[in-house]
Amino acid sequence: MESGFIESKPAQQSGLRLCVLASGSAGNCSVLVAHGPVETAFWLIDAGLSMKRTRRLLSDVGLADQIPRGIILTHLDDDHANPSVLDGFGDEVPVFLHRRHLGRAEREGRLFRRTEVFTSQIELGAGCSLSVRLAHHDIDGSATLRFLLERPEGCCELGYATDVGRPTSELIEHLAGVDVLAIESNYCPRMQEAANRPAQVKARVTGGSGHLSNQQCVRMVRAIAPQAHVVLLHLSHQCNTPELAAIEHLGSEYRLSVSSQHEPTPWIEAGLRPAGPARVKAETLFEV
Ligand SMILES: [Zn+2]
C-alpha cells in the first residue's frame, strides 16, 4: 500500500478528522485524517508512545496496517517523540520538524533519513497545508499547528496546541476561528500547589514556559473562538482530573472532548464549509 493513503471508505465526508490516541506526560500521539473524494491521507501528530502501542491503537481506531503519510512533531520531549516510532514506519515516512528543533535532534540522534523542516508554513499534500507558530516551552519551544484542508467544494481548519507555556496574543491570532481546536489543559492550580512533587518541577510547569492551567486554557479557547469542537489535551495525571478540566467549559457552545492517557477519543470531525476567511477577530489577551 502506498504510504499515507487509506483505502476508500465511501460513507465518510470530505474534511479533517482527528483522533487523540493518547495524551499526557506518559506519551502523546494523535491521528489527523484528510478525507476527500479522490485522495485520503493521514498523519501522526507527535509520536510519544512505543511502536507496539502506536500500532495497536491505530488498529483499534480502524487503521490497522496503515502507514502514515508523515509524522509531525510539536517538539522533541520524550513524551512526544519516541525514536522507535520515528524510525519504525520505514524510510518512506518523513518526520516533520520545526527548524528550531534541528540542533537537539542532531545532538540526540533523532534525525532520520527523511526529515522535512518547517518554520512557519509547509504543504503536507492531499490538499492539506500547515502553518506554525512557536509557543513558549522550555528552551526550544513547542510548535503550535494550524491545518488547512482545501478542496474545490470548501475548506476546514484544525488547530493543535500542546505544551504551550502560557497564553499569548500571537498564539490566539494564529489559531483564531478554527473549526476544531485541540489544546492542552494541563493542571489545576490548587492540585499543583498541594502536589507532592519538587518545587522546581512546580516552577517549571507553572512558570510560563511549561504548561497551561485549566483556567489559562479556557481563556485561550474563548479568545480563539473555535467554531465547532474543542479537545482538551495533556491533562496531568497528578494535578488534574477530566472533571476539573471540563467544568471550566460549562455553558460553551462548542462540543467538548477530553483526551486520556489510556484510551483514544472518538473521531472528531471538521466538515468542509464554504471557502472564505474563517478567522474571526481574536480578542486581545495580554501575555501572562
Ligand atoms: Zn508533553
PDB file of C-alpha atoms and ligand atoms in Angstrom:
ATOM      1  CA  MET A   1       0.000   0.000   0.000  1.00  0.00           C
ATOM      2  CA  GLU A   2       1.224   3.458  -0.803  1.00  0.00           C
ATOM      3  CA  SER A   3       2.427   5.394   2.181  1.00  0.00           C
ATOM      4  CA  GLY A   4      -0.107   7.643   3.842  1.00  0.00           C
ATOM      5  CA  PHE A   5      -3.117   6.647   1.813  1.00  0.00           C
ATOM      6  CA  ILE A   6      -6.161   4.941   3.215  1.00  0.00           C
ATOM      7  CA  GLU A   7      -8.371   2.550   1.367  1.00  0.00           C
ATOM      8  CA  SER A   8     -11.581   4.241   0.312  1.00  0.00           C
ATOM      9  CA  LYS A   9     -14.367   4.470   2.911  1.00  0.00           C
ATOM     10  CA  PRO A  10     -17.193   5.920   0.845  1.00  0.00           C
ATOM     11  CA  ALA A  11     -19.543   6.822   3.685  1.00  0.00           C
ATOM     12  CA  GLN A  12     -17.155   9.399   5.074  1.00  0.00           C
ATOM     13  CA  GLN A  13     -17.500  13.034   4.108  1.00  0.00           C
ATOM     14  CA  SER A  14     -14.683  15.208   2.908  1.00  0.00           C
ATOM     15  CA  GLY A  15     -12.973  17.074   5.718  1.00  0.00           C
ATOM     16  CA  LEU A  16     -10.497  16.672   8.543  1.00  0.00           C
ATOM     17  CA  ARG A  17     -10.877  14.080  11.301  1.00  0.00           C
ATOM     18  CA  LEU A  18      -8.861  13.929  14.498  1.00  0.00           C
ATOM     19  CA  CYS A  19      -8.430  11.116  16.977  1.00  0.00           C
ATOM     20  CA  VAL A  20      -6.215  11.594  20.021  1.00  0.00           C
ATOM     21  CA  LEU A  21      -4.831   8.106  20.565  1.00  0.00           C
ATOM     22  CA  ALA A  22      -3.308   9.060  23.919  1.00  0.00           C
ATOM     23  CA  SER A  23      -2.295  12.275  25.650  1.00  0.00           C
ATOM     24  CA  GLY A  24      -0.471  13.009  28.871  1.00  0.00           C
ATOM     25  CA  SER A  25       3.012  13.039  30.352  1.00  0.00           C
ATOM     26  CA  ALA A  26       3.357   9.291  29.648  1.00  0.00           C
ATOM     27  CA  GLY A  27       3.011   9.802  25.897  1.00  0.00           C
ATOM     28  CA  ASN A  28       1.192  11.816  23.238  1.00  0.00           C
ATOM     29  CA  CYS A  29       0.041  10.709  19.809  1.00  0.00           C
ATOM     30  CA  SER A  30      -2.859  11.846  17.619  1.00  0.00           C
ATOM     31  CA  VAL A  31      -4.053  10.920  14.144  1.00  0.00           C
ATOM     32  CA  LEU A  32      -5.170  13.545  11.641  1.00  0.00           C
ATOM     33  CA  VAL A  33      -7.025  12.300   8.566  1.00  0.00           C
ATOM     34  CA  ALA A  34      -7.740  14.392   5.491  1.00  0.00           C
ATOM     35  CA  HIS A  35     -10.676  12.810   3.679  1.00  0.00           C
ATOM     36  CA  GLY A  36     -11.518  13.573   0.107  1.00  0.00           C
ATOM     37  CA  PRO A  37     -13.370  12.037  -2.794  1.00  0.00           C
ATOM     38  CA  VAL A  38     -10.133  11.325  -4.635  1.00  0.00           C
ATOM     39  CA  GLU A  39      -7.414  11.204  -2.039  1.00  0.00           C
ATOM     40  CA  THR A  40      -7.387  10.395   1.649  1.00  0.00           C
ATOM     41  CA  ALA A  41      -4.285  10.594   3.774  1.00  0.00           C
ATOM     42  CA  PHE A  42      -3.343  10.597   7.415  1.00  0.00           C
ATOM     43  CA  TRP A  43      -0.528  11.904   9.582  1.00  0.00           C
ATOM     44  CA  LEU A  44       0.542  11.340  13.163  1.00  0.00           C
ATOM     45  CA  ILE A  45       0.801  14.444  15.306  1.00  0.00           C
ATOM     46  CA  ASP A  46       3.527  13.600  17.804  1.00  0.00           C
ATOM     47  CA  ALA A  47       4.771  10.081  18.361  1.00  0.00           C
ATOM     48  CA  GLY A  48       5.349   9.693  22.074  1.00  0.00           C
ATOM     49  CA  LEU A  49       4.140   6.123  22.526  1.00  0.00           C
ATOM     50  CA  SER A  50       6.009   2.894  21.888  1.00  0.00           C
ATOM     51  CA  MET A  51       5.816   1.496  18.361  1.00  0.00           C
ATOM     52  CA  LYS A  52       3.891  -1.515  19.650  1.00  0.00           C
ATOM     53  CA  ARG A  53       1.265   0.636  21.365  1.00  0.00           C
ATOM     54  CA  THR A  54       1.044   3.040  18.420  1.00  0.00           C
ATOM     55  CA  ARG A  55       0.301   0.149  16.046  1.00  0.00           C
ATOM     56  CA  ARG A  56      -2.231  -1.354  18.437  1.00  0.00           C
ATOM     57  CA  LEU A  57      -4.088   1.929  18.872  1.00  0.00           C
ATOM     58  CA  LEU A  58      -4.061   2.618  15.136  1.00  0.00           C
ATOM     59  CA  SER A  59      -5.643  -0.803  14.715  1.00  0.00           C
ATOM     60  CA  ASP A  60      -8.223  -0.012  17.424  1.00  0.00           C
ATOM     61  CA  VAL A  61      -9.355   3.113  15.539  1.00  0.00           C
ATOM     62  CA  GLY A  62      -9.652   1.382  12.171  1.00  0.00           C
ATOM     63  CA  LEU A  63      -6.186   1.976  10.720  1.00  0.00           C
ATOM     64  CA  ALA A  64      -4.681  -1.493  11.083  1.00  0.00           C
ATOM     65  CA  ASP A  65      -1.603  -1.951   8.889  1.00  0.00           C
ATOM     66  CA  GLN A  66      -1.895   1.576   7.522  1.00  0.00           C
ATOM     67  CA  ILE A  67       1.164   3.774   7.157  1.00  0.00           C
ATOM     68  CA  PRO A  68       1.037   7.496   7.934  1.00  0.00           C
ATOM     69  CA  ARG A  69       1.959   9.978   5.260  1.00  0.00           C
ATOM     70  CA  GLY A  70       4.200  11.707   7.787  1.00  0.00           C
ATOM     71  CA  ILE A  71       4.871  12.285  11.477  1.00  0.00           C
ATOM     72  CA  ILE A  72       4.551  15.916  12.596  1.00  0.00           C
ATOM     73  CA  LEU A  73       6.370  16.737  15.824  1.00  0.00           C
ATOM     74  CA  THR A  74       5.418  19.618  18.086  1.00  0.00           C
ATOM     75  CA  HIS A  75       8.751  19.228  19.908  1.00  0.00           C
ATOM     76  CA  LEU A  76      11.259  16.580  20.904  1.00  0.00           C
ATOM     77  CA  ASP A  77      10.492  15.765  24.528  1.00  0.00           C
ATOM     78  CA  ASP A  78      10.270  12.029  25.149  1.00  0.00           C
ATOM     79  CA  ASP A  79       6.508  12.115  25.678  1.00  0.00           C
ATOM     80  CA  HIS A  80       6.124  13.485  22.114  1.00  0.00           C
ATOM     81  CA  ALA A  81       8.941  11.892  20.112  1.00  0.00           C
ATOM     82  CA  ASN A  82       9.702   8.238  20.749  1.00  0.00           C
ATOM     83  CA  PRO A  83      12.635   7.216  18.488  1.00  0.00           C
ATOM     84  CA  SER A  84      11.185   3.742  17.927  1.00  0.00           C
ATOM     85  CA  VAL A  85       8.157   5.295  16.208  1.00  0.00           C
ATOM     86  CA  LEU A  86      10.099   7.975  14.339  1.00  0.00           C
ATOM     87  CA  ASP A  87      12.131   5.214  12.726  1.00  0.00           C
ATOM     88  CA  GLY A  88       9.511   2.496  12.895  1.00  0.00           C
ATOM     89  CA  PHE A  89       7.372   3.073   9.815  1.00  0.00           C
ATOM     90  CA  GLY A  90      10.253   2.844   7.371  1.00  0.00           C
ATOM     91  CA  ASP A  91      12.260   5.152   5.188  1.00  0.00           C
ATOM     92  CA  GLU A  92       9.360   6.487   3.162  1.00  0.00           C
ATOM     93  CA  VAL A  93       7.578   8.187   6.064  1.00  0.00           C
ATOM     94  CA  PRO A  94       9.023  11.663   6.690  1.00  0.00           C
ATOM     95  CA  VAL A  95       9.331  13.302  10.088  1.00  0.00           C
ATOM     96  CA  PHE A  96       8.228  16.950  10.037  1.00  0.00           C
ATOM     97  CA  LEU A  97      10.237  19.035  12.467  1.00  0.00           C
ATOM     98  CA  HIS A  98      10.492  22.728  13.332  1.00  0.00           C
ATOM     99  CA  ARG A  99      13.819  24.285  12.375  1.00  0.00           C
ATOM    100  CA  ARG A 100      14.342  25.330  15.994  1.00  0.00           C
ATOM    101  CA  HIS A 101      14.443  21.653  16.988  1.00  0.00           C
ATOM    102  CA  LEU A 102      17.035  20.548  14.451  1.00  0.00           C
ATOM    103  CA  GLY A 103      20.023  21.110  16.749  1.00  0.00           C
ATOM    104  CA  ARG A 104      18.557  18.986  19.518  1.00  0.00           C
ATOM    105  CA  ALA A 105      17.522  16.314  17.018  1.00  0.00           C
ATOM    106  CA  GLU A 106      21.120  16.127  15.790  1.00  0.00           C
ATOM    107  CA  ARG A 107      22.580  16.064  19.285  1.00  0.00           C
ATOM    108  CA  GLU A 108      20.235  13.320  20.422  1.00  0.00           C
ATOM    109  CA  GLY A 109      20.469  11.170  17.301  1.00  0.00           C
ATOM    110  CA  ARG A 110      16.837  11.708  16.357  1.00  0.00           C
ATOM    111  CA  LEU A 111      17.403  12.866  12.802  1.00  0.00           C
ATOM    112  CA  PHE A 112      16.076  10.287  10.414  1.00  0.00           C
ATOM    113  CA  ARG A 113      16.669   9.754   6.758  1.00  0.00           C
ATOM    114  CA  ARG A 114      13.636  11.761   5.743  1.00  0.00           C
ATOM    115  CA  THR A 115      13.247  14.913   7.794  1.00  0.00           C
ATOM    116  CA  GLU A 116      11.130  17.765   6.463  1.00  0.00           C
ATOM    117  CA  VAL A 117      12.000  21.007   8.223  1.00  0.00           C
ATOM    118  CA  PHE A 118       9.366  23.699   8.662  1.00  0.00           C
ATOM    119  CA  THR A 119       9.390  27.166  10.127  1.00  0.00           C
ATOM    120  CA  SER A 120       6.090  28.903   9.517  1.00  0.00           C
ATOM    121  CA  GLN A 121       4.352  27.116   6.619  1.00  0.00           C
ATOM    122  CA  ILE A 122       4.565  23.764   4.853  1.00  0.00           C
ATOM    123  CA  GLU A 123       2.497  21.850   2.290  1.00  0.00           C
ATOM    124  CA  LEU A 124       1.625  18.374   3.548  1.00  0.00           C
ATOM    125  CA  GLY A 125      -0.059  17.084   0.388  1.00  0.00           C
ATOM    126  CA  ALA A 126      -3.592  15.756  -0.177  1.00  0.00           C
ATOM    127  CA  GLY A 127      -4.827  19.359  -0.188  1.00  0.00           C
ATOM    128  CA  CYS A 128      -3.613  19.958   3.351  1.00  0.00           C
ATOM    129  CA  SER A 129      -1.247  22.701   4.468  1.00  0.00           C
ATOM    130  CA  LEU A 130       0.163  23.576   7.860  1.00  0.00           C
ATOM    131  CA  SER A 131       1.065  26.915   9.379  1.00  0.00           C
ATOM    132  CA  VAL A 132       3.094  27.072  12.569  1.00  0.00           C
ATOM    133  CA  ARG A 133       3.979  29.388  15.434  1.00  0.00           C
ATOM    134  CA  LEU A 134       6.348  28.535  18.254  1.00  0.00           C
ATOM    135  CA  ALA A 135       4.940  28.596  21.768  1.00  0.00           C
ATOM    136  CA  HIS A 136       6.996  29.150  24.903  1.00  0.00           C
ATOM    137  CA  HIS A 137       8.055  25.747  26.203  1.00  0.00           C
ATOM    138  CA  ASP A 138      11.386  25.086  27.880  1.00  0.00           C
ATOM    139  CA  ILE A 139      14.388  26.180  25.786  1.00  0.00           C
ATOM    140  CA  ASP A 140      13.359  25.407  22.215  1.00  0.00           C
ATOM    141  CA  GLY A 141       9.605  25.971  22.341  1.00  0.00           C
ATOM    142  CA  SER A 142       6.743  23.859  21.028  1.00  0.00           C
ATOM    143  CA  ALA A 143       5.207  24.133  17.557  1.00  0.00           C
ATOM    144  CA  THR A 144       1.512  25.052  17.566  1.00  0.00           C
ATOM    145  CA  LEU A 145      -0.180  23.830  14.420  1.00  0.00           C
ATOM    146  CA  ARG A 146      -2.949  25.188  12.200  1.00  0.00           C
ATOM    147  CA  PHE A 147      -4.030  22.729   9.498  1.00  0.00           C
ATOM    148  CA  LEU A 148      -5.996  23.869   6.468  1.00  0.00           C
ATOM    149  CA  LEU A 149      -7.702  21.413   4.134  1.00  0.00           C
ATOM    150  CA  GLU A 150      -8.764  22.950   0.856  1.00  0.00           C
ATOM    151  CA  ARG A 151     -10.989  21.181  -1.647  1.00  0.00           C
ATOM    152  CA  PRO A 152     -12.877  22.573  -4.645  1.00  0.00           C
ATOM    153  CA  GLU A 153     -16.117  22.335  -2.630  1.00  0.00           C
ATOM    154  CA  GLY A 154     -14.868  24.042   0.531  1.00  0.00           C
ATOM    155  CA  CYS A 155     -12.311  24.076   3.329  1.00  0.00           C
ATOM    156  CA  CYS A 156     -11.871  23.400   7.028  1.00  0.00           C
ATOM    157  CA  GLU A 157      -9.249  24.124   9.668  1.00  0.00           C
ATOM    158  CA  LEU A 158      -7.963  22.422  12.789  1.00  0.00           C
ATOM    159  CA  GLY A 159      -5.689  23.837  15.484  1.00  0.00           C
ATOM    160  CA  TYR A 160      -3.367  21.819  17.709  1.00  0.00           C
ATOM    161  CA  ALA A 161      -1.594  23.389  20.672  1.00  0.00           C
ATOM    162  CA  THR A 162       0.174  21.347  23.314  1.00  0.00           C
ATOM    163  CA  ASP A 163       2.917  22.219  25.813  1.00  0.00           C
ATOM    164  CA  VAL A 164       2.082  25.844  25.214  1.00  0.00           C
ATOM    165  CA  GLY A 165       3.750  27.517  28.206  1.00  0.00           C
ATOM    166  CA  ARG A 166       1.431  30.493  28.500  1.00  0.00           C
ATOM    167  CA  PRO A 167      -1.353  32.217  26.595  1.00  0.00           C
ATOM    168  CA  THR A 168      -0.121  34.800  24.128  1.00  0.00           C
ATOM    169  CA  SER A 169      -1.853  37.077  21.681  1.00  0.00           C
ATOM    170  CA  GLU A 170       0.301  35.655  18.887  1.00  0.00           C
ATOM    171  CA  LEU A 171      -0.970  32.119  19.507  1.00  0.00           C
ATOM    172  CA  ILE A 172      -4.553  33.276  19.770  1.00  0.00           C
ATOM    173  CA  GLU A 173      -4.270  35.143  16.499  1.00  0.00           C
ATOM    174  CA  HIS A 174      -2.616  32.121  14.912  1.00  0.00           C
ATOM    175  CA  LEU A 175      -5.416  29.738  15.901  1.00  0.00           C
ATOM    176  CA  ALA A 176      -8.384  32.126  15.740  1.00  0.00           C
ATOM    177  CA  GLY A 177     -11.650  30.706  14.458  1.00  0.00           C
ATOM    178  CA  VAL A 178     -10.526  27.165  13.614  1.00  0.00           C
ATOM    179  CA  ASP A 179     -13.316  24.608  13.253  1.00  0.00           C
ATOM    180  CA  VAL A 180     -11.757  22.165  15.721  1.00  0.00           C
ATOM    181  CA  LEU A 181      -9.248  23.114  18.400  1.00  0.00           C
ATOM    182  CA  ALA A 182      -7.144  20.610  20.347  1.00  0.00           C
ATOM    183  CA  ILE A 183      -5.412  22.405  23.213  1.00  0.00           C
ATOM    184  CA  GLU A 184      -3.698  21.410  26.415  1.00  0.00           C
ATOM    185  CA  SER A 185      -5.401  21.810  29.792  1.00  0.00           C
ATOM    186  CA  ASN A 186      -2.616  20.510  31.953  1.00  0.00           C
ATOM    187  CA  TYR A 187      -3.226  21.269  35.593  1.00  0.00           C
ATOM    188  CA  CYS A 188      -5.490  22.548  38.326  1.00  0.00           C
ATOM    189  CA  PRO A 189      -3.518  25.219  40.228  1.00  0.00           C
ATOM    190  CA  ARG A 190      -4.774  24.051  43.619  1.00  0.00           C
ATOM    191  CA  MET A 191      -3.823  20.440  42.924  1.00  0.00           C
ATOM    192  CA  GLN A 192      -0.457  21.638  41.628  1.00  0.00           C
ATOM    193  CA  GLU A 193       0.132  23.634  44.790  1.00  0.00           C
ATOM    194  CA  ALA A 194      -0.756  20.685  47.003  1.00  0.00           C
ATOM    195  CA  ALA A 195       1.061  18.040  44.975  1.00  0.00           C
ATOM    196  CA  ASN A 196       3.898  16.096  46.498  1.00  0.00           C
ATOM    197  CA  ARG A 197       6.494  16.978  43.864  1.00  0.00           C
ATOM    198  CA  PRO A 198       9.720  19.003  43.894  1.00  0.00           C
ATOM    199  CA  ALA A 199       9.399  22.779  43.955  1.00  0.00           C
ATOM    200  CA  GLN A 200      11.465  23.111  40.783  1.00  0.00           C
ATOM    201  CA  VAL A 201       9.040  20.833  38.920  1.00  0.00           C
ATOM    202  CA  LYS A 202       6.122  23.014  40.016  1.00  0.00           C
ATOM    203  CA  ALA A 203       8.055  26.113  38.989  1.00  0.00           C
ATOM    204  CA  ARG A 204       8.820  24.647  35.567  1.00  0.00           C
ATOM    205  CA  VAL A 205       5.201  23.670  34.910  1.00  0.00           C
ATOM    206  CA  THR A 206       3.623  26.915  36.086  1.00  0.00           C
ATOM    207  CA  GLY A 207       6.376  29.419  35.267  1.00  0.00           C
ATOM    208  CA  GLY A 208       5.246  30.451  31.784  1.00  0.00           C
ATOM    209  CA  SER A 209       7.404  28.038  29.781  1.00  0.00           C
ATOM    210  CA  GLY A 210       5.777  24.820  30.902  1.00  0.00           C
ATOM    211  CA  HIS A 211       2.074  24.086  30.610  1.00  0.00           C
ATOM    212  CA  LEU A 212      -1.348  25.743  30.614  1.00  0.00           C
ATOM    213  CA  SER A 213      -3.594  25.507  33.654  1.00  0.00           C
ATOM    214  CA  ASN A 214      -7.280  24.730  33.169  1.00  0.00           C
ATOM    215  CA  GLN A 215      -8.059  28.428  33.576  1.00  0.00           C
ATOM    216  CA  GLN A 216      -5.390  29.585  31.113  1.00  0.00           C
ATOM    217  CA  CYS A 217      -6.717  27.010  28.667  1.00  0.00           C
ATOM    218  CA  VAL A 218     -10.293  28.253  28.796  1.00  0.00           C
ATOM    219  CA  ARG A 219      -9.140  31.871  28.466  1.00  0.00           C
ATOM    220  CA  MET A 220      -7.287  30.943  25.314  1.00  0.00           C
ATOM    221  CA  VAL A 221     -10.205  28.920  23.964  1.00  0.00           C
ATOM    222  CA  ARG A 222     -12.655  31.773  24.496  1.00  0.00           C
ATOM    223  CA  ALA A 223     -10.313  34.181  22.726  1.00  0.00           C
ATOM    224  CA  ILE A 224      -9.651  31.759  19.850  1.00  0.00           C
ATOM    225  CA  ALA A 225     -13.411  31.131  19.441  1.00  0.00           C
ATOM    226  CA  PRO A 226     -13.344  27.716  17.759  1.00  0.00           C
ATOM    227  CA  GLN A 227     -16.358  27.086  15.536  1.00  0.00           C
ATOM    228  CA  ALA A 228     -17.411  23.578  16.499  1.00  0.00           C
ATOM    229  CA  HIS A 229     -15.353  21.391  18.817  1.00  0.00           C
ATOM    230  CA  VAL A 230     -12.639  21.595  21.489  1.00  0.00           C
ATOM    231  CA  VAL A 231     -10.465  18.682  22.578  1.00  0.00           C
ATOM    232  CA  LEU A 232      -8.529  19.015  25.837  1.00  0.00           C
ATOM    233  CA  LEU A 233      -5.011  17.565  25.736  1.00  0.00           C
ATOM    234  CA  HIS A 234      -2.199  16.583  28.094  1.00  0.00           C
ATOM    235  CA  LEU A 235      -4.067  16.502  31.433  1.00  0.00           C
ATOM    236  CA  SER A 236      -1.665  15.954  34.321  1.00  0.00           C
ATOM    237  CA  HIS A 237      -2.210  12.600  35.987  1.00  0.00           C
ATOM    238  CA  GLN A 238      -1.104  14.001  39.343  1.00  0.00           C
ATOM    239  CA  CYS A 239      -2.505  17.534  39.217  1.00  0.00           C
ATOM    240  CA  ASN A 240      -5.764  17.416  37.253  1.00  0.00           C
ATOM    241  CA  THR A 241      -8.938  15.442  36.617  1.00  0.00           C
ATOM    242  CA  PRO A 242     -11.130  15.296  33.500  1.00  0.00           C
ATOM    243  CA  GLU A 243     -13.993  16.761  35.530  1.00  0.00           C
ATOM    244  CA  LEU A 244     -11.995  19.775  36.729  1.00  0.00           C
ATOM    245  CA  ALA A 245     -10.713  20.446  33.213  1.00  0.00           C
ATOM    246  CA  ALA A 246     -14.167  20.126  31.648  1.00  0.00           C
ATOM    247  CA  ILE A 247     -16.090  22.198  34.188  1.00  0.00           C
ATOM    248  CA  GLU A 248     -14.297  25.350  33.021  1.00  0.00           C
ATOM    249  CA  HIS A 249     -16.080  24.977  29.685  1.00  0.00           C
ATOM    250  CA  LEU A 250     -19.622  24.640  31.052  1.00  0.00           C
ATOM    251  CA  GLY A 251     -22.117  26.647  29.035  1.00  0.00           C
ATOM    252  CA  SER A 252     -19.925  26.902  25.955  1.00  0.00           C
ATOM    253  CA  GLU A 253     -21.434  26.485  22.522  1.00  0.00           C
ATOM    254  CA  TYR A 254     -18.725  24.203  21.162  1.00  0.00           C
ATOM    255  CA  ARG A 255     -18.714  20.471  21.791  1.00  0.00           C
ATOM    256  CA  LEU A 256     -16.058  19.283  24.235  1.00  0.00           C
ATOM    257  CA  SER A 257     -13.947  16.125  24.369  1.00  0.00           C
ATOM    258  CA  VAL A 258     -11.332  15.315  26.984  1.00  0.00           C
ATOM    259  CA  SER A 259      -8.421  13.143  25.879  1.00  0.00           C
ATOM    260  CA  SER A 260      -6.975  10.414  28.046  1.00  0.00           C
ATOM    261  CA  GLN A 261      -3.669   8.681  28.582  1.00  0.00           C
ATOM    262  CA  HIS A 262      -5.397   5.337  28.454  1.00  0.00           C
ATOM    263  CA  GLU A 263      -7.842   5.248  25.544  1.00  0.00           C
ATOM    264  CA  PRO A 264      -8.440   7.077  22.248  1.00  0.00           C
ATOM    265  CA  THR A 265     -11.025   9.795  21.867  1.00  0.00           C
ATOM    266  CA  PRO A 266     -13.831   9.223  19.367  1.00  0.00           C
ATOM    267  CA  TRP A 267     -13.160  10.565  15.885  1.00  0.00           C
ATOM    268  CA  ILE A 268     -13.763  14.315  15.865  1.00  0.00           C
ATOM    269  CA  GLU A 269     -14.917  15.742  12.549  1.00  0.00           C
ATOM    270  CA  ALA A 270     -14.301  19.081  10.888  1.00  0.00           C
ATOM    271  CA  GLY A 271     -16.521  19.046   7.820  1.00  0.00           C
ATOM    272  CA  LEU A 272     -15.989  21.258   4.804  1.00  0.00           C
ATOM    273  CA  ARG A 273     -17.632  24.692   4.828  1.00  0.00           C
ATOM    274  CA  PRO A 274     -17.754  27.226   2.020  1.00  0.00           C
ATOM    275  CA  ALA A 275     -14.308  28.587   1.303  1.00  0.00           C
ATOM    276  CA  GLY A 276     -13.591  32.016   2.706  1.00  0.00           C
ATOM    277  CA  PRO A 277     -11.990  33.611   5.693  1.00  0.00           C
ATOM    278  CA  ALA A 278     -12.715  31.537   8.792  1.00  0.00           C
ATOM    279  CA  ARG A 279     -10.676  33.704  11.105  1.00  0.00           C
ATOM    280  CA  VAL A 280     -12.714  35.754  13.462  1.00  0.00           C
ATOM    281  CA  LYS A 281     -11.106  38.719  15.111  1.00  0.00           C
ATOM    282  CA  ALA A 282      -9.397  37.300  18.161  1.00  0.00           C
ATOM    283  CA  GLU A 283      -9.881  39.012  21.485  1.00  0.00           C
ATOM    284  CA  THR A 284      -6.917  40.878  22.782  1.00  0.00           C
ATOM    285  CA  LEU A 285      -5.222  38.970  25.538  1.00  0.00           C
ATOM    286  CA  PHE A 286      -2.202  40.177  27.407  1.00  0.00           C
ATOM    287  CA  GLU A 287       0.599  37.719  27.904  1.00  0.00           C
ATOM    288  CA  VAL A 288       0.831  36.334  31.398  1.00  0.00           C
TER     289      VAL A 288
HETATM  290 ZN    ZN B   1       4.498  16.977  26.876  1.00  0.00          ZN
END
